[in-house]
Amino acid sequence: LWLVVLVLAFLLAGSLRQLGLIQLRLGDDPGALITDSGLERGARAPEFVAANSETEEPVSLYELPPVPRLLVFASPGCLSCRELIPGLNEVRKTRGGEFDFLVICRGDIESCRSFGRMNRLEAPMVIDTNGQIEKDFMVTLTPFAYLLDHENRIVMRGVANDWRQLESLLDQEGTLQAGRGWVDTDGNGDGSVAAE
């Protein structure tokens, strides 16, 4: 019995050491919760046309200006989505010159409009009334974000519960491109990331 206890203690100590090493590598904030769900990186984002939450005018993804863009999927009943909005507003203020921001709200027009107003959302929002945009983007939980390049190709994707996770998506943390210059807009057409 003592032998079994010693073996289990040894295994537990080894497991705790490995968890400590993982924590050291990730740091206190591992950034965006990058998942396996969603569209593949490098794929072209599906086109959609949805109503603007304020004007109800149709907004087409492919007709928006060709700039890097963060798409944030949210829903009115999602507590994490409500908590994300102040962080999204802050990131938009500090990085609005680099990126465009668009919130896609699943629900009816009135509930999404109220959701945006009550939480003081500053980014533009479109309404996904029947959930088709979420389905096309393979979004299974909210808040979920996609970072697109100027050609609407997917650069990053992940769960984004606060401003730090939004920032880590924009900085492409955890990828080979982290810390390098952003999308090459000099016209090479391949959506590559140019080194600084």
PDB file of C-alpha atoms in Angstrom:
ATOM      1  CA  LEU A   1       0.000   0.000   0.000  1.00  0.00           C
ATOM      2  CA  TRP A   2       2.868   2.407   0.822  1.00  0.00           C
ATOM      3  CA  LEU A   3       4.433   1.667  -2.534  1.00  0.00           C
ATOM      4  CA  VAL A   4       1.181   2.644  -4.303  1.00  0.00           C
ATOM      5  CA  VAL A   5       1.004   5.875  -2.255  1.00  0.00           C
ATOM      6  CA  LEU A   6       4.607   6.750  -3.172  1.00  0.00           C
ATOM      7  CA  VAL A   7       4.013   6.076  -6.871  1.00  0.00           C
ATOM      8  CA  LEU A   8       0.850   8.229  -6.834  1.00  0.00           C
ATOM      9  CA  ALA A   9       2.693  11.031  -4.993  1.00  0.00           C
ATOM     10  CA  PHE A  10       5.491  10.886  -7.593  1.00  0.00           C
ATOM     11  CA  LEU A  11       2.957  11.076 -10.457  1.00  0.00           C
ATOM     12  CA  LEU A  12       1.125  13.975  -8.783  1.00  0.00           C
ATOM     13  CA  ALA A  13       4.380  15.912  -8.291  1.00  0.00           C
ATOM     14  CA  GLY A  14       5.288  15.364 -11.954  1.00  0.00           C
ATOM     15  CA  SER A  15       1.860  16.541 -13.090  1.00  0.00           C
ATOM     16  CA  LEU A  16       2.031  19.676 -10.945  1.00  0.00           C
ATOM     17  CA  ARG A  17       5.491  20.453 -12.331  1.00  0.00           C
ATOM     18  CA  GLN A  18       4.204  20.160 -15.907  1.00  0.00           C
ATOM     19  CA  LEU A  19       1.234  22.418 -15.119  1.00  0.00           C
ATOM     20  CA  GLY A  20       3.666  24.955 -13.657  1.00  0.00           C
ATOM     21  CA  LEU A  21       5.771  24.886 -16.833  1.00  0.00           C
ATOM     22  CA  ILE A  22       2.673  25.394 -18.976  1.00  0.00           C
ATOM     23  CA  GLN A  23       1.622  28.350 -16.806  1.00  0.00           C
ATOM     24  CA  LEU A  24       5.091  29.895 -17.164  1.00  0.00           C
ATOM     25  CA  ARG A  25       4.940  29.591 -20.956  1.00  0.00           C
ATOM     26  CA  LEU A  26       1.445  31.057 -21.199  1.00  0.00           C
ATOM     27  CA  GLY A  27       1.871  33.737 -18.567  1.00  0.00           C
ATOM     28  CA  ASP A  28      -0.956  35.161 -16.490  1.00  0.00           C
ATOM     29  CA  ASP A  29      -3.066  36.010 -19.528  1.00  0.00           C
ATOM     30  CA  PRO A  30      -2.903  33.441 -22.340  1.00  0.00           C
ATOM     31  CA  GLY A  31      -4.666  35.847 -24.677  1.00  0.00           C
ATOM     32  CA  ALA A  32      -7.510  34.881 -26.920  1.00  0.00           C
ATOM     33  CA  LEU A  33      -8.985  31.475 -26.325  1.00  0.00           C
ATOM     34  CA  ILE A  34      -8.033  30.167 -29.740  1.00  0.00           C
ATOM     35  CA  THR A  35     -10.197  27.168 -30.605  1.00  0.00           C
ATOM     36  CA  ASP A  36     -10.441  24.477 -33.238  1.00  0.00           C
ATOM     37  CA  SER A  37     -13.990  25.541 -34.075  1.00  0.00           C
ATOM     38  CA  GLY A  38     -14.728  28.005 -36.831  1.00  0.00           C
ATOM     39  CA  LEU A  39     -13.477  28.561 -40.344  1.00  0.00           C
ATOM     40  CA  GLU A  40      -9.875  27.725 -41.224  1.00  0.00           C
ATOM     41  CA  ARG A  41      -7.178  30.384 -41.171  1.00  0.00           C
ATOM     42  CA  GLY A  42      -6.424  31.612 -44.671  1.00  0.00           C
ATOM     43  CA  ALA A  43      -9.935  30.833 -45.940  1.00  0.00           C
ATOM     44  CA  ARG A  44     -11.955  33.617 -47.457  1.00  0.00           C
ATOM     45  CA  ALA A  45     -14.736  34.819 -45.172  1.00  0.00           C
ATOM     46  CA  PRO A  46     -18.241  34.077 -46.491  1.00  0.00           C
ATOM     47  CA  GLU A  47     -20.078  37.048 -47.953  1.00  0.00           C
ATOM     48  CA  PHE A  48     -23.134  38.254 -46.079  1.00  0.00           C
ATOM     49  CA  VAL A  49     -25.649  41.064 -46.306  1.00  0.00           C
ATOM     50  CA  ALA A  50     -27.283  42.136 -43.052  1.00  0.00           C
ATOM     51  CA  ALA A  51     -29.250  45.107 -41.753  1.00  0.00           C
ATOM     52  CA  ASN A  52     -27.454  47.878 -39.876  1.00  0.00           C
ATOM     53  CA  SER A  53     -28.886  47.947 -36.335  1.00  0.00           C
ATOM     54  CA  GLU A  54     -29.576  51.700 -36.385  1.00  0.00           C
ATOM     55  CA  THR A  55     -30.539  52.519 -39.962  1.00  0.00           C
ATOM     56  CA  GLU A  56     -31.726  49.055 -41.075  1.00  0.00           C
ATOM     57  CA  GLU A  57     -29.851  49.703 -44.340  1.00  0.00           C
ATOM     58  CA  PRO A  58     -28.243  46.572 -45.855  1.00  0.00           C
ATOM     59  CA  VAL A  59     -24.526  46.127 -45.150  1.00  0.00           C
ATOM     60  CA  SER A  60     -22.476  43.808 -47.370  1.00  0.00           C
ATOM     61  CA  LEU A  61     -19.173  42.463 -46.039  1.00  0.00           C
ATOM     62  CA  TYR A  62     -17.537  42.510 -49.464  1.00  0.00           C
ATOM     63  CA  GLU A  63     -18.601  46.126 -50.120  1.00  0.00           C
ATOM     64  CA  LEU A  64     -16.983  47.442 -46.937  1.00  0.00           C
ATOM     65  CA  PRO A  65     -13.628  49.236 -47.326  1.00  0.00           C
ATOM     66  CA  PRO A  66     -10.714  46.803 -47.926  1.00  0.00           C
ATOM     67  CA  VAL A  67      -9.024  47.126 -44.541  1.00  0.00           C
ATOM     68  CA  PRO A  68      -8.177  44.644 -41.763  1.00  0.00           C
ATOM     69  CA  ARG A  69     -11.375  44.031 -39.801  1.00  0.00           C
ATOM     70  CA  LEU A  70     -12.405  42.407 -36.529  1.00  0.00           C
ATOM     71  CA  LEU A  71     -15.797  40.680 -36.657  1.00  0.00           C
ATOM     72  CA  VAL A  72     -17.277  40.066 -33.207  1.00  0.00           C
ATOM     73  CA  PHE A  73     -20.242  37.708 -32.913  1.00  0.00           C
ATOM     74  CA  ALA A  74     -22.584  38.462 -30.011  1.00  0.00           C
ATOM     75  CA  SER A  75     -26.141  37.862 -28.849  1.00  0.00           C
ATOM     76  CA  PRO A  76     -28.405  39.897 -26.531  1.00  0.00           C
ATOM     77  CA  GLY A  77     -28.835  37.102 -23.969  1.00  0.00           C
ATOM     78  CA  CYS A  78     -25.090  36.488 -23.588  1.00  0.00           C
ATOM     79  CA  LEU A  79     -23.679  37.861 -20.306  1.00  0.00           C
ATOM     80  CA  SER A  80     -20.073  37.635 -21.564  1.00  0.00           C
ATOM     81  CA  CYS A  81     -21.071  39.656 -24.648  1.00  0.00           C
ATOM     82  CA  ARG A  82     -22.415  42.450 -22.429  1.00  0.00           C
ATOM     83  CA  GLU A  83     -19.234  42.418 -20.361  1.00  0.00           C
ATOM     84  CA  LEU A  84     -17.097  42.525 -23.530  1.00  0.00           C
ATOM     85  CA  ILE A  85     -18.565  45.764 -24.916  1.00  0.00           C
ATOM     86  CA  PRO A  86     -16.612  48.255 -22.717  1.00  0.00           C
ATOM     87  CA  GLY A  87     -13.404  46.468 -23.721  1.00  0.00           C
ATOM     88  CA  LEU A  88     -14.418  46.464 -27.385  1.00  0.00           C
ATOM     89  CA  ASN A  89     -15.115  50.206 -27.199  1.00  0.00           C
ATOM     90  CA  GLU A  90     -11.693  50.790 -25.629  1.00  0.00           C
ATOM     91  CA  VAL A  91      -9.833  48.663 -28.191  1.00  0.00           C
ATOM     92  CA  ARG A  92     -11.713  50.444 -30.986  1.00  0.00           C
ATOM     93  CA  LYS A  93     -10.611  53.832 -29.600  1.00  0.00           C
ATOM     94  CA  THR A  94      -6.961  52.842 -29.348  1.00  0.00           C
ATOM     95  CA  ARG A  95      -6.674  50.747 -32.528  1.00  0.00           C
ATOM     96  CA  GLY A  96      -9.384  52.165 -34.773  1.00  0.00           C
ATOM     97  CA  GLY A  97      -6.769  53.539 -37.166  1.00  0.00           C
ATOM     98  CA  GLU A  98      -5.362  50.054 -37.813  1.00  0.00           C
ATOM     99  CA  PHE A  99      -8.547  47.985 -37.900  1.00  0.00           C
ATOM    100  CA  ASP A 100     -12.218  48.276 -38.686  1.00  0.00           C
ATOM    101  CA  PHE A 101     -14.673  46.740 -36.209  1.00  0.00           C
ATOM    102  CA  LEU A 102     -18.061  45.155 -36.878  1.00  0.00           C
ATOM    103  CA  VAL A 103     -20.363  43.432 -34.386  1.00  0.00           C
ATOM    104  CA  ILE A 104     -22.730  40.758 -35.699  1.00  0.00           C
ATOM    105  CA  CYS A 105     -25.693  40.322 -33.353  1.00  0.00           C
ATOM    106  CA  ARG A 106     -27.878  37.222 -33.601  1.00  0.00           C
ATOM    107  CA  GLY A 107     -31.488  38.028 -32.775  1.00  0.00           C
ATOM    108  CA  ASP A 108     -34.368  40.244 -33.821  1.00  0.00           C
ATOM    109  CA  ILE A 109     -33.748  43.891 -34.682  1.00  0.00           C
ATOM    110  CA  GLU A 110     -35.315  45.367 -31.536  1.00  0.00           C
ATOM    111  CA  SER A 111     -33.488  43.133 -29.044  1.00  0.00           C
ATOM    112  CA  CYS A 112     -30.131  43.654 -30.792  1.00  0.00           C
ATOM    113  CA  ARG A 113     -30.707  47.407 -31.023  1.00  0.00           C
ATOM    114  CA  SER A 114     -31.572  47.536 -27.295  1.00  0.00           C
ATOM    115  CA  PHE A 115     -28.531  45.371 -26.505  1.00  0.00           C
ATOM    116  CA  GLY A 116     -26.252  47.840 -28.313  1.00  0.00           C
ATOM    117  CA  ARG A 117     -27.808  50.955 -26.776  1.00  0.00           C
ATOM    118  CA  MET A 118     -28.028  49.662 -23.195  1.00  0.00           C
ATOM    119  CA  ASN A 119     -24.383  48.621 -23.245  1.00  0.00           C
ATOM    120  CA  ARG A 120     -23.234  51.769 -25.105  1.00  0.00           C
ATOM    121  CA  LEU A 121     -21.741  49.888 -28.041  1.00  0.00           C
ATOM    122  CA  GLU A 122     -19.725  52.304 -30.211  1.00  0.00           C
ATOM    123  CA  ALA A 123     -18.789  49.905 -33.041  1.00  0.00           C
ATOM    124  CA  PRO A 124     -21.211  49.444 -35.936  1.00  0.00           C
ATOM    125  CA  MET A 125     -23.530  46.462 -35.572  1.00  0.00           C
ATOM    126  CA  VAL A 126     -25.460  44.370 -38.076  1.00  0.00           C
ATOM    127  CA  ILE A 127     -28.306  41.987 -37.306  1.00  0.00           C
ATOM    128  CA  ASP A 128     -28.215  38.253 -38.041  1.00  0.00           C
ATOM    129  CA  THR A 129     -31.963  37.665 -37.683  1.00  0.00           C
ATOM    130  CA  ASN A 130     -32.074  34.002 -38.697  1.00  0.00           C
ATOM    131  CA  GLY A 131     -28.613  32.877 -37.519  1.00  0.00           C
ATOM    132  CA  GLN A 132     -27.392  32.253 -41.072  1.00  0.00           C
ATOM    133  CA  ILE A 133     -24.242  34.375 -40.705  1.00  0.00           C
ATOM    134  CA  GLU A 134     -23.289  32.502 -37.520  1.00  0.00           C
ATOM    135  CA  LYS A 135     -23.889  29.231 -39.340  1.00  0.00           C
ATOM    136  CA  ASP A 136     -21.789  30.282 -42.358  1.00  0.00           C
ATOM    137  CA  PHE A 137     -18.931  31.335 -40.045  1.00  0.00           C
ATOM    138  CA  MET A 138     -19.329  28.140 -37.952  1.00  0.00           C
ATOM    139  CA  VAL A 139     -19.799  30.120 -34.731  1.00  0.00           C
ATOM    140  CA  THR A 140     -21.101  27.857 -31.961  1.00  0.00           C
ATOM    141  CA  LEU A 141     -20.659  30.173 -28.950  1.00  0.00           C
ATOM    142  CA  THR A 142     -20.514  33.887 -28.276  1.00  0.00           C
ATOM    143  CA  PRO A 143     -18.643  36.146 -27.947  1.00  0.00           C
ATOM    144  CA  PHE A 144     -16.523  34.848 -30.813  1.00  0.00           C
ATOM    145  CA  ALA A 145     -14.237  36.925 -33.029  1.00  0.00           C
ATOM    146  CA  TYR A 146     -12.628  36.655 -36.447  1.00  0.00           C
ATOM    147  CA  LEU A 147      -9.752  38.841 -37.569  1.00  0.00           C
ATOM    148  CA  LEU A 148      -9.847  39.379 -41.350  1.00  0.00           C
ATOM    149  CA  ASP A 149      -7.198  40.868 -43.595  1.00  0.00           C
ATOM    150  CA  HIS A 150      -7.866  43.494 -46.284  1.00  0.00           C
ATOM    151  CA  GLU A 151      -8.986  40.740 -48.709  1.00  0.00           C
ATOM    152  CA  ASN A 152     -11.476  39.254 -46.208  1.00  0.00           C
ATOM    153  CA  ARG A 153      -9.259  36.246 -45.521  1.00  0.00           C
ATOM    154  CA  ILE A 154      -9.300  34.822 -42.013  1.00  0.00           C
ATOM    155  CA  VAL A 155      -6.125  35.629 -40.095  1.00  0.00           C
ATOM    156  CA  MET A 156      -7.198  34.602 -36.564  1.00  0.00           C
ATOM    157  CA  ARG A 157     -10.278  33.329 -34.764  1.00  0.00           C
ATOM    158  CA  GLY A 158     -11.125  32.753 -31.148  1.00  0.00           C
ATOM    159  CA  VAL A 159     -13.301  33.314 -28.131  1.00  0.00           C
ATOM    160  CA  ALA A 160     -12.965  36.895 -26.898  1.00  0.00           C
ATOM    161  CA  ASN A 161     -14.351  37.549 -23.418  1.00  0.00           C
ATOM    162  CA  ASP A 162     -12.506  40.791 -22.625  1.00  0.00           C
ATOM    163  CA  TRP A 163     -10.305  43.525 -24.100  1.00  0.00           C
ATOM    164  CA  ARG A 164      -7.065  41.583 -23.466  1.00  0.00           C
ATOM    165  CA  GLN A 165      -8.313  38.701 -25.588  1.00  0.00           C
ATOM    166  CA  LEU A 166      -9.384  41.121 -28.333  1.00  0.00           C
ATOM    167  CA  GLU A 167      -5.917  42.704 -28.235  1.00  0.00           C
ATOM    168  CA  SER A 168      -4.237  39.297 -28.453  1.00  0.00           C
ATOM    169  CA  LEU A 169      -6.323  38.468 -31.528  1.00  0.00           C
ATOM    170  CA  LEU A 170      -5.292  41.740 -33.164  1.00  0.00           C
ATOM    171  CA  ASP A 171      -1.643  41.081 -32.271  1.00  0.00           C
ATOM    172  CA  GLN A 172      -1.915  37.470 -33.507  1.00  0.00           C
ATOM    173  CA  GLU A 173      -0.473  36.128 -30.257  1.00  0.00           C
ATOM    174  CA  GLY A 174       0.536  32.511 -30.359  1.00  0.00           C
ATOM    175  CA  THR A 175       1.364  32.568 -34.074  1.00  0.00           C
ATOM    176  CA  LEU A 176       4.522  33.005 -36.126  1.00  0.00           C
ATOM    177  CA  GLN A 177       3.254  36.455 -37.151  1.00  0.00           C
ATOM    178  CA  ALA A 178       3.109  37.763 -33.567  1.00  0.00           C
ATOM    179  CA  GLY A 179       5.237  40.865 -33.161  1.00  0.00           C
ATOM    180  CA  ARG A 180       5.676  41.383 -36.916  1.00  0.00           C
ATOM    181  CA  GLY A 181       4.209  44.013 -39.184  1.00  0.00           C
ATOM    182  CA  TRP A 182       0.618  43.592 -40.214  1.00  0.00           C
ATOM    183  CA  VAL A 183      -0.940  42.729 -43.552  1.00  0.00           C
ATOM    184  CA  ASP A 184       1.063  43.752 -46.600  1.00  0.00           C
ATOM    185  CA  THR A 185      -1.179  46.160 -48.483  1.00  0.00           C
ATOM    186  CA  ASP A 186       1.378  46.931 -51.216  1.00  0.00           C
ATOM    187  CA  GLY A 187      -0.588  44.878 -53.684  1.00  0.00           C
ATOM    188  CA  ASN A 188       1.077  41.467 -53.680  1.00  0.00           C
ATOM    189  CA  GLY A 189      -2.426  40.016 -53.360  1.00  0.00           C
ATOM    190  CA  ASP A 190      -1.573  37.038 -51.213  1.00  0.00           C
ATOM    191  CA  GLY A 191      -2.630  38.513 -47.864  1.00  0.00           C
ATOM    192  CA  SER A 192       0.798  37.775 -46.457  1.00  0.00           C
ATOM    193  CA  VAL A 193       2.171  39.395 -43.347  1.00  0.00           C
ATOM    194  CA  ALA A 194       5.169  41.588 -44.022  1.00  0.00           C
ATOM    195  CA  ALA A 195       8.110  41.728 -41.643  1.00  0.00           C
ATOM    196  CA  GLU A 196       8.916  45.123 -40.176  1.00  0.00           C
TER     197      GLU A 196
END
